[in-house]
Coordinates of N, CA and C in Angstrom, one line a residue:
X1 N -34.3 17.9 -118.5 CA -33.1 17.5 -119.2 C -31.9 18.2 -118.6
X2 N -30.8 17.4 -118.5 CA -29.6 17.9 -117.9 C -28.6 18.5 -118.9
X3 N -28.8 18.1 -120.2 CA -27.9 18.5 -121.2 C -28.7 18.8 -122.5
X4 N -28.0 19.4 -123.5 CA -28.5 19.6 -124.8 C -27.3 19.7 -125.8
X5 N -27.6 19.4 -127.0 CA -26.5 19.5 -128.0 C -26.8 20.6 -129.0
X6 N -25.7 21.2 -129.6 CA -25.8 22.2 -130.6 C -24.6 22.2 -131.4
X7 N -24.7 22.8 -132.6 CA -23.5 22.9 -133.5 C -22.6 24.0 -133.0
X8 N -21.3 23.7 -133.1 CA -20.2 24.5 -132.6 C -19.9 25.6 -133.7
X9 N -20.0 26.9 -133.3 CA -19.9 28.0 -134.2 C -18.6 28.8 -134.0
X10 N -17.8 28.4 -132.9 CA -16.5 29.1 -132.6 C -15.5 28.5 -133.6
X11 N -15.0 29.4 -134.5 CA -14.0 28.9 -135.5 C -12.7 28.4 -134.9
X12 N -12.4 28.8 -133.7 CA -11.2 28.4 -133.0 C -11.3 27.0 -132.3
X13 N -12.5 26.5 -132.3 CA -12.8 25.2 -131.6 C -12.3 24.1 -132.5
X14 N -11.7 23.1 -132.0 CA -11.2 22.0 -132.9 C -12.3 21.2 -133.5
X15 N -13.5 21.3 -133.0 CA -14.7 20.6 -133.6 C -15.6 21.6 -134.3
X16 N -15.1 22.7 -134.7 CA -15.9 23.7 -135.4 C -16.7 23.1 -136.5
X17 N -18.0 23.4 -136.5 CA -18.9 22.9 -137.5 C -19.6 21.6 -137.1
X18 N -19.1 20.9 -136.1 CA -19.6 19.7 -135.6 C -20.5 20.0 -134.4
X19 N -21.0 19.0 -133.7 CA -21.8 19.2 -132.5 C -21.1 19.1 -131.2
X20 N -21.5 19.7 -130.2 CA -21.0 19.6 -128.8 C -22.2 19.4 -127.9
X21 N -21.9 19.0 -126.7 CA -22.8 18.7 -125.6 C -22.7 19.8 -124.6
X22 N -23.8 20.3 -124.1 CA -23.8 21.5 -123.2 C -24.6 21.2 -122.0
X23 N -24.3 21.9 -120.9 CA -25.1 21.8 -119.6 C -26.4 22.6 -119.7
X24 N -27.5 22.0 -119.4 CA -28.8 22.7 -119.4 C -29.2 23.1 -118.0
X25 N -28.5 22.7 -117.0 CA -28.8 23.0 -115.6 C -28.1 24.3 -115.3
X26 N -28.7 25.0 -114.3 CA -28.2 26.3 -113.8 C -26.8 26.1 -113.2
X27 N -26.6 24.9 -112.5 CA -25.3 24.6 -112.0 C -25.3 23.1 -111.7
X28 N -24.4 22.4 -112.4 CA -24.2 21.0 -112.2 C -23.0 20.8 -111.2
X29 N -23.2 20.2 -110.1 CA -22.2 20.1 -109.0 C -21.2 19.0 -109.3
X30 N -20.0 19.2 -108.7 CA -19.0 18.1 -108.8 C -19.6 16.7 -108.4
X31 N -19.3 15.7 -109.1 CA -19.8 14.4 -108.8 C -21.2 14.1 -109.3
X32 N -21.9 15.1 -109.8 CA -23.3 14.9 -110.2 C -23.4 14.1 -111.5
X33 N -24.3 13.1 -111.6 CA -24.6 12.3 -112.8 C -25.4 13.2 -113.7
X34 N -25.0 13.2 -115.0 CA -25.7 14.0 -116.0 C -26.5 13.2 -117.0
X35 N -26.0 12.1 -117.5 CA -26.6 11.2 -118.4 C -25.8 9.9 -118.5
X36 N -26.3 8.9 -119.2 CA -25.6 7.7 -119.5 C -25.1 7.8 -121.0
X37 N -24.0 7.2 -121.2 CA -23.5 7.0 -122.6 C -24.2 5.7 -123.1
X38 N -25.0 5.9 -124.1 CA -25.8 4.8 -124.6 C -25.3 4.4 -126.0
X39 N -25.3 3.1 -126.2 CA -24.8 2.5 -127.5 C -24.9 1.0 -127.6
X40 N -24.4 0.5 -128.6 CA -24.4 -1.0 -128.8 C -23.2 -1.5 -127.9
X41 N -23.6 -2.4 -127.0 CA -22.6 -3.0 -126.1 C -22.1 -4.3 -126.6
X42 N -20.7 -4.5 -126.6 CA -20.1 -5.7 -127.0 C -19.0 -6.0 -126.0
X43 N -18.4 -7.2 -126.1 CA -17.1 -7.4 -125.3 C -16.0 -6.5 -125.9
X44 N -15.1 -6.1 -125.1 CA -14.1 -5.2 -125.5 C -13.3 -5.7 -126.7
X45 N -13.0 -7.0 -126.7 CA -12.2 -7.5 -127.9 C -13.0 -7.5 -129.2
X46 N -14.3 -7.4 -129.1 CA -15.2 -7.4 -130.3 C -15.6 -6.0 -130.8
X47 N -15.0 -4.9 -130.1 CA -15.4 -3.6 -130.5 C -14.9 -3.2 -131.9
X48 N -15.6 -2.3 -132.5 CA -15.2 -1.7 -133.8 C -14.1 -0.7 -133.6
X49 N -12.9 -1.1 -133.9 CA -11.7 -0.3 -133.7 C -11.6 1.0 -134.5
X50 N -12.5 1.0 -135.5 CA -12.5 2.2 -136.4 C -13.6 3.3 -136.0
X51 N -14.4 2.9 -135.0 CA -15.5 3.8 -134.6 C -14.9 4.9 -133.7
X52 N -15.4 6.1 -133.9 CA -15.0 7.3 -133.1 C -15.9 7.4 -131.9
X53 N -16.8 6.5 -131.7 CA -17.9 6.6 -130.6 C -17.8 5.5 -129.6
X54 N -16.7 4.8 -129.5 CA -16.6 3.7 -128.5 C -16.1 4.2 -127.2
X55 N -16.7 3.7 -126.1 CA -16.2 4.0 -124.8 C -16.1 2.7 -124.1
X56 N -14.9 2.4 -123.6 CA -14.7 1.1 -122.8 C -15.3 1.3 -121.4
X57 N -15.9 0.3 -120.9 CA -16.4 0.3 -119.5 C -16.6 -1.0 -118.9
X58 N -17.0 -1.1 -117.7 CA -17.1 -2.3 -116.9 C -16.2 -2.3 -115.8
X59 N -16.3 -3.2 -114.9 CA -15.4 -3.2 -113.7 C -13.9 -3.3 -114.1
X60 N -13.6 -3.9 -115.2 CA -12.2 -4.0 -115.7 C -12.1 -3.6 -117.2
X61 N -13.0 -2.7 -117.6 CA -13.0 -2.2 -119.0 C -13.2 -3.4 -120.0
X62 N -13.9 -4.4 -119.6 CA -14.1 -5.6 -120.4 C -15.2 -5.4 -121.4
X63 N -16.0 -4.3 -121.3 CA -17.1 -4.0 -122.3 C -16.8 -2.8 -123.1
X64 N -17.4 -2.7 -124.2 CA -17.3 -1.5 -125.1 C -18.7 -1.1 -125.5
X65 N -19.0 0.2 -125.4 CA -20.3 0.8 -125.8 C -20.0 1.7 -127.0
X66 N -20.6 1.3 -128.1 CA -20.4 2.1 -129.4 C -21.6 2.8 -129.8
X67 N -21.6 4.1 -129.8 CA -22.7 5.0 -130.1 C -22.7 5.5 -131.6
X68 N -21.9 4.8 -132.4 CA -21.7 5.2 -133.8 C -23.1 5.1 -134.5
X69 N -23.8 4.0 -134.4 CA -25.0 3.7 -135.1 C -26.2 3.9 -134.2
X70 N -26.1 3.5 -132.9 CA -27.1 3.5 -132.0 C -26.6 4.3 -130.7
X71 N -27.3 5.3 -130.3 CA -26.8 6.1 -129.2 C -27.7 7.2 -128.8
X72 N -27.3 8.0 -127.9 CA -28.0 9.2 -127.4 C -27.1 10.4 -127.6
X73 N -27.6 11.5 -127.0 CA -26.9 12.8 -127.2 C -25.5 12.8 -126.5
X74 N -25.2 11.8 -125.7 CA -23.8 11.7 -125.1 C -22.8 11.5 -126.2
X75 N -23.1 11.0 -127.3 CA -22.2 10.8 -128.4 C -21.6 12.2 -128.9
X76 N -22.2 13.3 -128.5 CA -21.6 14.6 -128.9 C -20.6 15.2 -127.9
X77 N -20.2 14.4 -126.9 CA -19.2 14.8 -126.0 C -17.9 15.0 -126.8
X78 N -17.2 16.1 -126.6 CA -15.9 16.3 -127.3 C -14.8 16.2 -126.3
X79 N -13.6 15.9 -126.9 CA -12.4 15.8 -126.1 C -11.9 17.3 -125.8
X80 N -11.3 17.4 -124.6 CA -10.9 18.8 -124.2 C -9.7 19.3 -125.0
X81 N -8.9 18.4 -125.6 CA -7.6 18.8 -126.2 C -7.9 19.9 -127.3
X82 N -7.1 20.9 -127.2 CA -7.1 22.1 -128.1 C -8.3 23.0 -128.0
X83 N -9.1 22.8 -127.0 CA -10.2 23.8 -126.7 C -9.8 24.9 -125.9
X84 N -8.6 24.8 -125.2 CA -8.2 25.8 -124.2 C -8.8 25.6 -122.8
X85 N -9.5 24.5 -122.6 CA -10.2 24.2 -121.4 C -9.8 22.8 -120.9
X86 N -10.0 22.5 -119.6 CA -9.7 21.2 -119.0 C -11.0 20.4 -119.1
X87 N -10.8 19.0 -119.0 CA -12.0 18.2 -119.0 C -12.9 18.5 -117.8
X88 N -14.2 18.6 -117.9 CA -15.1 18.9 -116.8 C -16.0 17.8 -116.5
X89 N -16.0 16.7 -117.3 CA -16.8 15.5 -117.0 C -16.0 14.3 -117.2
X90 N -16.5 13.2 -116.7 CA -15.7 11.9 -116.8 C -16.7 10.8 -116.9
X91 N -16.3 9.7 -117.5 CA -17.1 8.5 -117.5 C -16.9 7.7 -116.2
X92 N -17.9 7.2 -115.6 CA -17.9 6.3 -114.5 C -18.8 5.2 -114.6
X93 N -18.4 4.0 -114.4 CA -19.2 2.8 -114.4 C -20.2 2.9 -113.3
X94 N -21.4 2.5 -113.5 CA -22.4 2.4 -112.5 C -23.4 1.3 -112.8
X95 N -24.3 1.0 -111.8 CA -25.4 0.1 -112.0 C -26.7 0.9 -111.8
X96 N -27.7 0.6 -112.7 CA -28.9 1.3 -112.4 C -29.7 0.6 -111.3
X97 N -30.9 1.0 -111.1 CA -31.7 0.4 -110.0 C -32.1 -1.1 -110.2
X98 N -32.0 -1.5 -111.5 CA -32.2 -2.9 -111.8 C -30.9 -3.7 -111.8
X99 N -29.8 -3.1 -111.5 CA -28.5 -3.8 -111.4 C -27.8 -3.9 -112.7
X100 N -28.3 -3.2 -113.8 CA -27.7 -3.3 -115.1 C -26.5 -2.3 -115.2
X101 N -25.5 -2.7 -115.9 CA -24.3 -1.9 -116.2 C -24.7 -0.6 -116.9
X102 N -24.1 0.5 -116.6 CA -24.3 1.7 -117.3 C -22.9 2.5 -117.3
X103 N -22.7 3.2 -118.4 CA -21.5 4.1 -118.5 C -22.1 5.5 -118.2
X104 N -21.9 6.0 -117.0 CA -22.4 7.3 -116.7 C -21.5 8.4 -117.0
X105 N -22.1 9.6 -117.3 CA -21.3 10.8 -117.5 C -21.5 11.6 -116.3
X106 N -20.5 11.9 -115.6 CA -20.5 12.7 -114.3 C -19.7 13.9 -114.4
X107 N -20.1 15.0 -113.7 CA -19.3 16.1 -113.5 C -18.1 15.7 -112.7
X108 N -16.9 16.1 -113.1 CA -15.7 15.7 -112.4 C -15.7 16.1 -110.9
X109 N -15.1 15.3 -110.1 CA -15.0 15.7 -108.7 C -14.0 16.8 -108.5
X110 N -14.1 17.6 -107.5 CA -13.2 18.7 -107.3 C -11.7 18.2 -107.2
X111 N -11.5 17.1 -106.5 CA -10.1 16.6 -106.3 C -9.5 16.1 -107.6
X112 N -10.3 15.7 -108.6 CA -9.8 15.2 -109.8 C -9.8 16.3 -110.9
X113 N -10.4 17.4 -110.7 CA -10.4 18.5 -111.7 C -9.1 19.2 -111.7
X114 N -8.6 19.6 -112.8 CA -7.3 20.3 -112.9 C -7.4 21.8 -112.9
X115 N -8.7 22.3 -113.1 CA -8.9 23.7 -113.1 C -9.0 24.2 -111.7
X116 N -8.2 25.3 -111.4 CA -8.2 25.8 -110.0 C -9.6 26.4 -109.7
X117 N -10.1 26.2 -108.5 CA -11.4 26.7 -108.1 C -12.6 26.0 -108.8
X118 N -12.4 24.8 -109.4 CA -13.5 24.1 -110.0 C -14.6 23.9 -109.0
X119 N -15.8 24.3 -109.4 CA -17.0 24.0 -108.5 C -18.1 23.4 -109.3
X120 N -17.9 22.9 -110.5 CA -18.9 22.3 -111.3 C -19.0 22.9 -112.6
X121 N -20.2 22.8 -113.3 CA -20.4 23.3 -114.6 C -21.6 24.2 -114.6
X122 N -21.4 25.3 -115.3 CA -22.5 26.3 -115.4 C -23.3 26.1 -116.6
X123 N -24.5 26.6 -116.6 CA -25.4 26.5 -117.7 C -24.8 27.0 -119.0
X124 N -25.0 26.3 -120.1 CA -24.5 26.6 -121.4 C -23.0 26.4 -121.6
X125 N -22.4 25.8 -120.6 CA -20.9 25.5 -120.7 C -20.8 24.1 -121.4
X126 N -19.8 24.0 -122.3 CA -19.6 22.8 -123.0 C -19.1 21.7 -122.1
X127 N -19.6 20.5 -122.2 CA -19.1 19.3 -121.5 C -18.0 18.8 -122.3
X128 N -16.8 18.6 -121.6 CA -15.6 18.1 -122.2 C -15.0 17.0 -121.4
X129 N -14.6 15.9 -122.1 CA -14.1 14.7 -121.5 C -12.7 14.5 -122.0
X130 N -11.9 13.6 -121.4 CA -10.7 13.2 -122.0 C -10.9 11.9 -122.7
X131 N -10.7 11.8 -124.0 CA -10.8 10.6 -124.7 C -9.7 9.6 -124.4
X132 N -8.6 10.1 -123.8 CA -7.5 9.3 -123.5 C -6.4 9.4 -124.5
X133 N -5.2 9.3 -124.1 CA -4.1 9.4 -125.1 C -4.1 8.2 -126.1
X134 N -4.5 7.1 -125.7 CA -4.5 5.9 -126.6 C -5.5 6.2 -127.8
X135 N -6.6 6.9 -127.5 CA -7.5 7.2 -128.6 C -6.8 8.0 -129.6
X136 N -6.1 9.1 -129.2 CA -5.5 10.0 -130.1 C -4.3 9.4 -130.8
X137 N -3.5 8.6 -130.0 CA -2.3 8.0 -130.6 C -2.6 7.1 -131.8
X138 N -3.8 6.5 -131.7 CA -4.2 5.6 -132.8 C -4.7 6.3 -134.0
X139 N -4.9 7.7 -133.9 CA -5.4 8.5 -135.0 C -4.4 9.5 -135.5
X140 N -3.3 9.7 -134.8 CA -2.3 10.7 -135.2 C -1.1 9.9 -135.9
X141 N -0.7 10.4 -137.0 CA 0.4 9.8 -137.7 C 1.6 9.6 -136.8
X142 N 2.1 8.4 -136.7 CA 3.3 8.1 -135.8 C 3.0 8.1 -134.3
X143 N 1.7 8.5 -133.9 CA 1.4 8.4 -132.5 C 2.0 9.5 -131.7
X144 N 2.6 10.5 -132.3 CA 3.3 11.6 -131.6 C 2.3 12.7 -131.3
X145 N 1.9 12.9 -130.1 CA 0.9 13.9 -129.7 C 1.5 15.3 -129.5
X146 N 2.8 15.5 -129.5 CA 3.4 16.8 -129.2 C 3.0 17.8 -130.2
X147 N 2.9 17.5 -131.5 CA 2.5 18.4 -132.5 C 1.0 18.5 -132.7
X148 N 0.3 17.4 -132.3 CA -1.1 17.4 -132.4 C -1.8 18.3 -131.4
X149 N -1.2 18.4 -130.2 CA -1.8 19.3 -129.2 C -1.1 20.7 -129.4
X150 N -1.9 21.6 -129.9 CA -1.4 22.9 -130.2 C -1.9 24.0 -129.3
X151 N -2.9 23.7 -128.4 CA -3.4 24.7 -127.5 C -3.7 24.0 -126.1
X152 N -3.0 24.5 -125.1 CA -3.1 23.9 -123.8 C -4.2 24.6 -123.0
X153 N -4.8 23.9 -122.0 CA -5.8 24.5 -121.1 C -5.3 25.8 -120.5
X154 N -6.2 26.8 -120.4 CA -5.9 28.1 -119.8 C -4.9 28.9 -120.6
X155 N -4.6 28.5 -121.8 CA -3.7 29.2 -122.6 C -4.4 30.0 -123.8
X156 N -4.0 31.1 -124.2 CA -4.6 31.8 -125.3 C -4.4 31.1 -126.6
X157 N -5.2 31.5 -127.6 CA -5.0 30.9 -128.9 C -3.6 31.3 -129.4
X158 N -2.8 30.3 -129.9 CA -1.5 30.6 -130.4 C -1.5 31.7 -131.5
X159 N -0.4 32.5 -131.7 CA -0.3 33.5 -132.7 C -0.6 32.8 -134.1
X160 N -1.4 33.4 -134.9 CA -1.7 32.9 -136.2 C -3.0 32.0 -136.1
X161 N -3.5 31.7 -134.9 CA -4.7 30.9 -134.8 C -4.5 29.4 -134.9
X162 N -5.6 28.7 -135.1 CA -5.6 27.3 -135.2 C -4.8 26.8 -136.5
X163 N -3.9 25.8 -136.3 CA -3.2 25.3 -137.5 C -4.2 24.6 -138.5
X164 N -3.8 24.7 -139.7 CA -4.6 24.0 -140.8 C -4.5 22.5 -140.8

């Protein structure tokens, strides 16, 4: 197994009390495939707009994979925002050996990583992805993310801790 999930016990984590996905390998190298995002596949226009587990994919993002009811451990990937870290994994469209579409979860490539000196993911490090601004704008009152994002990557916890 390349990954495992566990409950998040860090009270400063935005997903405290929920689950996160972690690297089970000693070192996952940049560009390495970790697992596929599995779920119910529909055409993009037919996706459940209220689900928190939808990932668009396909050559032109014409498909949607929803892991809300049916899925695997990839559904425990958390967004990097407010964790104090940069995203270290990304979704990439791929075809398996039978030619079927897959939404793969890959370690970010060095050139695409924002963290200086990024060389992959170490064992027990949380896997973090960017859900995308459109995901959050649809869930934040007024769509203004400036107040929603309260902790930037490589920044200490703000004075007073996590906002309520």
